[in-house]
DNA sequence: ATCCTCCCCTAC
DNA sequence: TAAGGTAGGGGAGGAT
């Protein structure tokens, strides 16, 4: 909550506190039911936060105190097994030894977590939480600017006699089935209204003539709303058919014809719409439940226009956001688990002017002027060791500061942003781009060795990058090796190994520390060079990118033969020349070697990169690829990993691409799923139609940290001697404090990209 | 058939 | 003293 507010969102100062509280409240409330996933409209809550949301402390204190018996609900999908499965996969594909160890442990105690029924009644925390959602706000609805605004007079409205805005004016027939269903429902409604007359005559017709459908999760609940509608003379529809909706008929609610069955849905009530529903209901009158509630309270029907349901992203400054939160179950099982919080992004923000580097065309900002979008995180004083617990303030920042994986993710997000911005600038300028042709794709990858640039004396020696600072000594370090030089690999050292193991293989191993800032600087130089050479670029990671050099190659192709065509075997390979030129530039600018794979599509280019390593370039043509097939495994393809390989072996009897090339598409789809199957079917034929994705907006922001909850059992103790992984919690307070920090972290990140959350989703694990 | 939700998988 | 973070594709299976 310390970060400066971004000028783009008008209510930003309230925003992040709210989100934060919101998230935290959710964490506590999420357990029993299924209400959370659709909860959204965070904006409303946000804007009303001061008076309606519980204070952070209040939320915190109760959010994690459901009675112990409630916790098993979280375990309905206890992820213990799954977590360890993930562990077994390991982050770096090479940390096998440790992973397998974990995998075994995972079967010790927790194989079958009984799936317990979810609780029905909301906990107090949940109630309060839901209340927070139901707050209606007076925020102007920008979307209404162009629609008729009705004076809040008491007429129950002729207000929707203007079909132009929301009502469709086309007609269509009803299906008999749905019509009968609706009629039946109305009878039920009538009966219900008769048996439980909550209201007196004068107001009882408040909703007469209204025919209302309720979609999705709402607050108040569907049941409550239905009662409200029926009690006040409206008609509730539990079902909807599209024809009816598209042909919404509008009529005065005053016109109440006792004998007539109201067969038209006039309004849709919702708190949350999925994108598909938004599309579907585009021309409908979609209203928030407050319309009903407030109308009853007021004693007359308020204009529905004042309660139009607005999805997060409207044309103006309102940026739709989808918030997601997730936490690995840290319930009674006391096992390794992940805690995660996040928001999904419904749409991208308009670029914030002060964030656009003023650099000219398709160039990245120079490394000397790092983008303010993501400035390096400040490291806390290492002297925190006194209070070194997972719930100490600043723990997460410190954790991240040392996490290579976090840096990888952060860098990637930043690079994608920079690339997108640079391209927007390029397109806004007069840069003319020829029509898309997928003639030349390349994959460029920085060779590792960044740590050696400033340590030339270590070149040629077995070097590993890892955390341990102690030169030798501590033979028991479990610090993971992030990267090993080729010389070190010669000793059998692999990325992902523990330092301890590596020392066994090579006692004289040289260790160098992470230098995250340096990597980032080098990366920006690397990308800057690429950007200047290519038509299009997709950031893959801090040291890897996909580039499209079609026009460059095609332009220079004064020479007859096509460089990207398979029949080209001439000595002049313009693409390769370009690649070598880029390699030279990269080497000059960064001191690092780069490898470049060239091919006619992404899949082949990625394979080519493997052949280009180390420190070279390689143009892979279709014929060569076909020859190569029998030597390739399905795992060698991007997107196909361990699980795909196992499925292939199990269901197809082989994971060899040469053999799989002979299988039918149906067989592959059957084994791997339709999408993966088809991808593979095409891949073995050298076909890959994907285009570079350089401008896809980010869809979510999340925070995810692997922790371990509870006192270790005997079994766990043994595990822990083998793996030090896992931040450990001993009680709910610690968990709570930790989750609070994670909430803050997500809020901070949203803030940093001028984005606002729209709804929260649950995820567990 | 198409959606939504809850995951699993993959990559760096 | 070690830091297994995260975004996004996609499948399974249920609801509509
Ligand atoms: Mg692979």
PDB file of C-alpha atoms (C1' of nucleotides) and ligand atoms in Angstrom, chain A residues 635-641, chain B residues 10-11, ligand 1:
ATOM      1  CA  UNK A 635       9.435 -34.188 -25.395  1.00  0.00           C
ATOM      2  CA  UNK A 636      11.758 -32.370 -27.714  1.00  0.00           C
ATOM      3  CA  UNK A 637       8.791 -30.464 -29.040  1.00  0.00           C
ATOM      4  CA  UNK A 638       7.866 -27.269 -27.360  1.00  0.00           C
ATOM      5  CA  UNK A 639       4.756 -27.725 -25.305  1.00  0.00           C
ATOM      6  CA  UNK A 640       5.160 -31.451 -24.933  1.00  0.00           C
ATOM      7  CA  UNK A 641       6.611 -32.479 -21.646  1.00  0.00           C
TER       8      UNK A 641
ATOM      9  C1'  DT B  10       4.376 -26.607 -19.743  1.00  0.00           C
ATOM     10  C1'  DA B  11       7.848 -23.160 -20.203  1.00  0.00           C
TER      11       DA B  11
HETATM   12 MG1  LIG D   1       9.182 -30.167 -24.645  1.00  0.00          MG
END
